[in-house]
Coordinates of N, CA and C in Angstrom, one line a residue:
M1 N 0.8 -1.2 0.0 CA 0.0 0.0 0.0 C 0.9 1.2 0.0
L2 N 0.4 2.3 -0.7 CA 1.2 3.5 -0.8 C 0.6 4.5 0.1
A3 N 1.4 5.3 0.8 CA 1.0 6.3 1.7 C 1.7 7.6 1.3
V4 N 1.1 8.8 1.6 CA 1.7 10.1 1.3 C 2.0 10.8 2.6
C5 N 3.2 11.4 2.8 CA 3.5 12.2 3.9 C 3.7 13.6 3.3
P6 N 2.6 14.5 3.4 CA 2.7 15.8 2.9 C 3.3 16.9 3.8
G7 N 3.8 17.9 3.3 CA 4.3 19.0 4.1 C 5.0 20.1 3.2
S8 N 5.3 21.2 3.9 CA 6.1 22.2 3.1 C 7.6 21.9 3.3
F9 N 8.0 21.3 4.4 CA 9.4 20.9 4.7 C 10.3 22.1 4.5
D10 N 10.1 23.2 5.2 CA 10.9 24.4 5.1 C 11.6 24.8 6.4
P11 N 12.6 24.1 6.7 CA 13.3 23.0 6.1 C 12.9 21.7 6.6
I12 N 13.3 20.6 5.9 CA 13.0 19.3 6.4 C 13.9 19.1 7.7
T13 N 13.3 18.5 8.7 CA 14.0 18.3 10.0 C 14.1 16.8 10.3
Y14 N 14.9 16.5 11.4 CA 14.9 15.2 11.9 C 13.6 14.7 12.4
G15 N 12.7 15.6 12.9 CA 11.4 15.3 13.2 C 10.6 14.8 12.0
H16 N 10.7 15.5 10.9 CA 10.0 15.0 9.7 C 10.5 13.6 9.3
L17 N 11.9 13.5 9.3 CA 12.5 12.2 8.9 C 12.1 11.1 9.8
D18 N 11.9 11.3 11.1 CA 11.4 10.3 12.0 C 10.0 9.8 11.6
I19 N 9.1 10.7 11.3 CA 7.8 10.3 10.8 C 7.8 9.6 9.5
I20 N 8.6 10.1 8.6 CA 8.8 9.4 7.3 C 9.3 8.0 7.4
T21 N 10.3 7.9 8.2 CA 11.0 6.6 8.5 C 10.0 5.6 9.1
R22 N 9.2 6.1 10.1 CA 8.2 5.2 10.7 C 7.1 4.8 9.7
A23 N 6.7 5.8 8.9 CA 5.7 5.5 7.9 C 6.2 4.4 6.9
A24 N 7.5 4.5 6.6 CA 8.1 3.6 5.6 C 8.1 2.1 6.2
R25 N 8.1 2.0 7.5 CA 8.0 0.7 8.1 C 6.6 0.1 8.1
L26 N 5.6 1.0 7.9 CA 4.2 0.6 7.9 C 3.6 0.3 6.6
F27 N 4.2 1.0 5.5 CA 3.7 1.0 4.2 C 4.7 0.5 3.2
D28 N 4.2 -0.1 2.1 CA 5.1 -0.6 1.0 C 5.9 0.6 0.4
E29 N 5.2 1.7 0.2 CA 5.8 2.8 -0.4 C 5.3 4.1 0.2
V30 N 6.2 5.1 0.4 CA 5.9 6.4 1.0 C 6.3 7.4 0.0
V31 N 5.4 8.3 -0.3 CA 5.7 9.5 -1.1 C 5.7 10.7 -0.2
V32 N 6.9 11.3 -0.2 CA 7.0 12.6 0.6 C 6.5 13.7 -0.4
A33 N 5.4 14.3 -0.1 CA 4.8 15.3 -1.0 C 5.2 16.7 -0.5
V34 N 6.1 17.4 -1.3 CA 6.5 18.7 -0.9 C 5.6 19.8 -1.5
G35 N 4.8 20.4 -0.7 CA 3.8 21.3 -1.1 C 4.1 22.8 -0.9
Q36 N 3.3 23.6 -1.4 CA 3.4 25.1 -1.3 C 2.1 25.6 -0.7
N37 N 2.3 26.4 0.4 CA 1.1 27.0 1.1 C 1.2 28.5 0.8
S38 N 0.2 29.0 0.2 CA 0.2 30.4 -0.2 C 0.2 31.4 0.9
T39 N -0.1 30.9 2.1 CA -0.1 31.8 3.3 C 1.2 31.8 4.0
K40 N 2.2 31.0 3.6 CA 3.5 30.9 4.3 C 4.6 31.6 3.5
R41 N 5.5 32.2 4.3 CA 6.7 32.8 3.7 C 7.8 31.8 3.9
Y42 N 8.5 31.4 2.8 CA 9.4 30.3 2.9 C 10.9 30.8 2.9
L43 N 11.8 30.0 3.6 CA 13.2 30.2 3.5 C 13.7 29.7 2.2
F44 N 13.2 28.6 1.8 CA 13.7 27.9 0.5 C 12.5 27.9 -0.5
D45 N 12.8 28.1 -1.8 CA 11.8 28.0 -2.8 C 11.4 26.6 -3.0
A46 N 10.3 26.3 -3.7 CA 9.8 25.0 -3.9 C 10.8 24.0 -4.4
E47 N 11.6 24.4 -5.4 CA 12.6 23.6 -6.1 C 13.6 23.1 -5.1
E48 N 14.1 24.1 -4.2 CA 15.2 23.7 -3.3 C 14.6 22.9 -2.1
R49 N 13.4 23.1 -1.7 CA 12.8 22.3 -0.7 C 12.7 20.8 -1.2
L50 N 12.3 20.7 -2.4 CA 12.2 19.4 -3.1 C 13.5 18.7 -3.1
K51 N 14.6 19.4 -3.5 CA 15.9 18.9 -3.6 C 16.4 18.5 -2.3
L52 N 16.3 19.3 -1.3 CA 16.7 19.0 0.1 C 16.0 17.8 0.6
A53 N 14.7 17.6 0.4 CA 13.9 16.5 0.8 C 14.4 15.2 0.1
V54 N 14.7 15.3 -1.2 CA 15.3 14.1 -1.9 C 16.6 13.7 -1.2
E55 N 17.5 14.6 -1.0 CA 18.8 14.3 -0.4 C 18.6 13.8 1.0
A56 N 17.7 14.4 1.8 CA 17.6 13.9 3.2 C 16.9 12.6 3.3
T57 N 16.1 12.2 2.4 CA 15.4 10.9 2.4 C 16.1 9.8 1.6
A58 N 17.2 10.1 1.0 CA 17.9 9.2 0.1 C 18.2 7.8 0.7
G59 N 18.4 7.7 2.0 CA 18.8 6.5 2.6 C 17.6 5.7 3.2
I60 N 16.4 6.2 3.0 CA 15.2 5.5 3.5 C 14.6 4.6 2.5
P61 N 14.6 3.3 2.6 CA 14.1 2.4 1.6 C 12.6 2.6 1.4
G62 N 12.1 2.6 0.2 CA 10.7 2.7 -0.1 C 10.1 4.1 -0.1
V63 N 11.0 5.1 0.0 CA 10.6 6.5 0.0 C 11.0 7.2 -1.2
R64 N 10.1 8.0 -1.8 CA 10.4 8.9 -2.9 C 9.8 10.2 -2.6
V65 N 10.3 11.3 -3.3 CA 9.8 12.6 -3.1 C 9.2 13.2 -4.3
E66 N 8.1 13.8 -4.2 CA 7.4 14.4 -5.4 C 6.9 15.8 -5.0
P67 N 6.8 16.7 -6.0 CA 6.2 18.0 -5.7 C 4.7 17.8 -5.6
L68 N 4.1 18.6 -4.8 CA 2.6 18.6 -4.6 C 2.0 20.0 -4.9
S69 N 1.0 19.9 -5.8 CA 0.3 21.1 -6.1 C -1.2 20.7 -6.2
G70 N -2.1 21.6 -5.9 CA -3.5 21.3 -5.9 C -3.9 20.6 -4.7
L71 N -5.1 20.0 -4.7 CA -5.7 19.3 -3.5 C -4.9 18.0 -3.2
L72 N -4.6 17.9 -1.9 CA -3.9 16.7 -1.5 C -4.6 15.4 -1.8
V73 N -6.0 15.4 -1.7 CA -6.7 14.2 -2.0 C -6.6 13.8 -3.5
D74 N -6.5 14.8 -4.4 CA -6.3 14.5 -5.8 C -5.0 13.9 -6.0
F75 N -4.0 14.5 -5.3 CA -2.6 14.0 -5.5 C -2.5 12.5 -5.0
V76 N -3.1 12.2 -3.8 CA -3.0 10.9 -3.3 C -3.7 9.9 -4.2
T77 N -5.0 10.2 -4.6 CA -5.7 9.3 -5.4 C -5.1 9.1 -6.8
G78 N -4.5 10.2 -7.3 CA -3.8 10.1 -8.6 C -2.6 9.2 -8.6
L79 N -2.0 9.0 -7.4 CA -0.9 8.1 -7.2 C -1.4 6.6 -7.0
G80 N -2.7 6.5 -6.8 CA -3.2 5.2 -6.5 C -3.2 4.9 -5.0
G81 N -3.0 5.9 -4.2 CA -2.9 5.7 -2.8 C -4.2 6.1 -2.1
G82 N -4.3 5.7 -0.9 CA -5.6 6.1 -0.2 C -5.3 6.5 1.3
V83 N -4.0 6.8 1.6 CA -3.6 7.1 3.0 C -2.7 8.2 3.0
V84 N -2.9 9.1 4.0 CA -2.1 10.3 4.3 C -1.5 10.0 5.7
V85 N -0.2 10.2 5.9 CA 0.4 10.1 7.2 C 0.9 11.4 7.6
K86 N 0.4 11.8 8.8 CA 0.8 13.1 9.4 C 1.4 12.9 10.8
G87 N 2.4 13.7 11.1 CA 2.9 13.7 12.5 C 2.3 14.8 13.3
V88 N 2.1 14.5 14.6 CA 1.6 15.6 15.5 C 2.5 15.7 16.7
R89 N 2.6 16.9 17.2 CA 3.4 17.2 18.4 C 2.6 17.5 19.6
F90 N 1.6 18.3 19.4 CA 0.8 18.8 20.5 C -0.7 18.6 20.2
A91 N -1.5 18.9 21.2 CA -3.0 18.8 21.0 C -3.5 19.8 19.9
S92 N -2.8 20.9 19.8 CA -3.3 21.9 18.7 C -3.0 21.3 17.3
D93 N -1.8 20.5 17.2 CA -1.6 19.9 15.9 C -2.6 18.8 15.6
F94 N -3.0 18.0 16.7 CA -4.0 17.0 16.5 C -5.3 17.6 16.1
D95 N -5.7 18.7 16.8 CA -7.0 19.3 16.4 C -7.1 19.7 15.0
F96 N -6.0 20.3 14.5 CA -5.9 20.7 13.1 C -6.0 19.5 12.2
E97 N -5.1 18.5 12.5 CA -5.0 17.4 11.6 C -6.3 16.5 11.6
L98 N -7.0 16.5 12.7 CA -8.3 15.8 12.8 C -9.3 16.5 11.8
Q99 N -9.3 17.8 11.8 CA -10.2 18.5 10.9 C -9.9 18.2 9.4
M100 N -8.6 18.2 9.1 CA -8.1 17.9 7.8 C -8.4 16.4 7.4
A101 N -8.3 15.5 8.4 CA -8.5 14.1 8.1 C -10.0 13.9 7.7
H102 N -10.9 14.6 8.5 CA -12.3 14.5 8.2 C -12.6 15.1 6.8
L103 N -12.0 16.2 6.4 CA -12.2 16.8 5.1 C -11.7 15.9 4.0
N104 N -10.5 15.4 4.2 CA -9.9 14.5 3.2 C -10.7 13.2 3.0
S105 N -11.3 12.7 4.0 CA -12.1 11.6 3.9 C -13.4 11.9 3.2
A106 N -14.0 13.0 3.5 CA -15.3 13.4 2.9 C -15.1 13.8 1.4
V107 N -14.0 14.5 1.1 CA -13.8 15.1 -0.2 C -13.3 14.0 -1.2
G108 N -12.4 13.2 -0.7 CA -11.7 12.3 -1.6 C -11.6 10.8 -1.1
G109 N -12.2 10.5 0.0 CA -12.2 9.1 0.4 C -10.8 8.7 0.9
V110 N -10.0 9.6 1.3 CA -8.6 9.4 1.7 C -8.6 9.3 3.2
E111 N -8.0 8.2 3.7 CA -7.8 8.1 5.2 C -6.5 8.7 5.7
T112 N -6.5 9.1 6.9 CA -5.3 9.7 7.5 C -4.9 8.9 8.7
I113 N -3.6 8.6 8.7 CA -3.0 8.0 9.9 C -2.2 9.1 10.6
I114 N -2.4 9.2 11.9 CA -1.7 10.3 12.7 C -0.7 9.6 13.6
L115 N 0.6 10.0 13.4 CA 1.6 9.4 14.2 C 2.1 10.5 15.2
P116 N 2.2 10.1 16.5 CA 2.7 11.1 17.4 C 4.2 11.3 17.2
A117 N 4.7 12.5 17.4 CA 6.1 12.8 17.3 C 6.8 12.0 18.4
S118 N 8.0 11.6 18.1 CA 8.8 10.9 19.1 C 9.2 11.9 20.2
S119 N 9.5 11.5 21.4 CA 9.8 12.4 22.5 C 11.0 13.3 22.2
V120 N 11.9 12.7 21.4 CA 13.2 13.5 21.0 C 12.9 14.7 20.2
W121 N 11.9 14.6 19.3 CA 11.6 15.6 18.3 C 10.3 16.3 18.5
G122 N 9.6 16.0 19.6 CA 8.3 16.5 19.9 C 8.1 18.0 20.0
T123 N 9.1 18.7 20.3 CA 9.0 20.2 20.3 C 9.7 20.9 19.2
L124 N 10.2 20.2 18.2 CA 10.9 20.7 17.1 C 9.9 21.2 16.0
S125 N 10.1 22.4 15.4 CA 9.4 22.8 14.3 C 10.3 23.5 13.3
S126 N 9.9 23.5 12.0 CA 10.6 24.2 11.0 C 10.7 25.7 11.3
T127 N 9.6 26.3 11.9 CA 9.6 27.7 12.2 C 10.7 28.0 13.2
M128 N 10.8 27.2 14.2 CA 11.9 27.4 15.2 C 13.3 27.3 14.6
I129 N 13.4 26.3 13.7 CA 14.7 26.1 13.1 C 15.1 27.4 12.3
R130 N 14.1 27.9 11.5 CA 14.4 29.1 10.7 C 14.7 30.3 11.6
E131 N 14.1 30.4 12.8 CA 14.3 31.5 13.7 C 15.7 31.4 14.3
I132 N 16.1 30.2 14.7 CA 17.4 30.0 15.3 C 18.5 30.3 14.3
A133 N 18.3 29.8 13.1 CA 19.3 30.0 12.0 C 19.4 31.5 11.6
A134 N 18.2 32.2 11.6 CA 18.2 33.7 11.3 C 19.1 34.5 12.2
H135 N 19.2 34.0 13.5 CA 20.0 34.7 14.5 C 21.4 34.1 14.7
G136 N 21.8 33.2 13.7 CA 23.2 32.7 13.7 C 23.4 31.5 14.6
G137 N 22.3 30.9 15.1 CA 22.4 29.7 16.0 C 22.7 28.5 15.3
D138 N 23.2 27.5 16.0 CA 23.6 26.2 15.5 C 22.4 25.3 15.4
I139 N 22.0 24.9 14.2 CA 20.8 24.0 14.0 C 21.2 22.6 13.7
S140 N 22.5 22.3 13.6 CA 23.0 21.0 13.1 C 22.4 19.8 13.8
E141 N 22.0 19.9 15.1 CA 21.5 18.7 15.8 C 20.0 18.5 15.4
F142 N 19.4 19.4 14.7 CA 18.0 19.3 14.4 C 17.6 19.0 12.9
V143 N 18.6 19.2 12.0 CA 18.4 19.0 10.6 C 19.5 18.2 10.0
P144 N 19.3 17.5 8.9 CA 20.4 16.8 8.2 C 21.5 17.7 7.8
E145 N 22.7 17.2 7.6 CA 23.8 18.0 7.3 C 23.6 18.8 6.0
V146 N 23.0 18.3 5.0 CA 22.7 19.0 3.7 C 21.9 20.2 4.0
V147 N 20.9 20.2 4.9 CA 20.1 21.3 5.2 C 20.9 22.4 6.0
S148 N 21.6 21.9 7.0 CA 22.4 22.8 7.8 C 23.5 23.5 7.0
R149 N 24.1 22.8 6.1 CA 25.1 23.4 5.2 C 24.5 24.5 4.3
R150 N 23.3 24.2 3.8 CA 22.6 25.1 2.9 C 22.2 26.4 3.6
I151 N 21.7 26.2 4.8 CA 21.3 27.4 5.6 C 22.5 28.2 6.0
R152 N 23.7 27.6 6.3 CA 24.9 28.3 6.6 C 25.3 29.1 5.3
Q153 N 25.2 28.6 4.2 CA 25.5 29.3 2.9 C 24.6 30.5 2.8
I154 N 23.3 30.4 3.0 CA 22.4 31.5 2.9 C 22.8 32.6 3.9
A155 N 23.1 32.2 5.2 CA 23.4 33.1 6.2 C 24.8 33.8 5.8
G156 N 25.7 33.1 5.3 CA 27.0 33.7 4.8 C 26.8 34.8 3.8
R157 N 25.9 34.5 2.8 CA 25.6 35.5 1.7 C 24.9 36.7 2.3
K158 N 24.1 36.5 3.3 CA 23.4 37.6 3.9 C 24.3 38.5 4.7
E159 N 25.3 37.8 5.4 CA 26.3 38.6 6.1 C 27.2 39.4 5.2
Q160 N 27.5 38.8 4.0 CA 28.3 39.5 3.1 C 27.6 40.7 2.5
A161 N 26.3 40.5 2.2 CA 25.5 41.6 1.7 C 25.3 42.7 2.7
D162 N 25.1 42.3 4.0 CA 24.9 43.3 5.0 C 26.2 44.0 5.4
G163 N 27.4 43.3 5.2 CA 28.6 43.8 5.7 C 29.3 44.8 4.8

């Protein structure tokens, strides 16, 4: 069975990779769907988020990365899948994902599996990573090396432009 792990992944973190890896143990194939949310301001453009997700998931068997546009339920059913896997950290995440699960089921017949974040990554968010990085903090323990390196490159260019 095929499952889809959707998100914006800006940037992809070890918390995301934990959910993706656990989903890969449960399903024959997992598609990491890198989407665009028009209400979000991104550190990385869609192409770079896709590239970083491909590199970060390269060692996880049964996982591939695809760009996502349009309705998630159309994407999932277009791949022949019927399951979305989402990770949740807190009750507020659960409340939101439960609403989305009900809508995805009603609109497209797509089921949602909700995996709780592991205790190690339960408080980690991409927003926090971007904030730490914006202030020159070390994010290497929270993101794959490819992501950490790319963020350092961006910060270095910004410092050169400001200096």
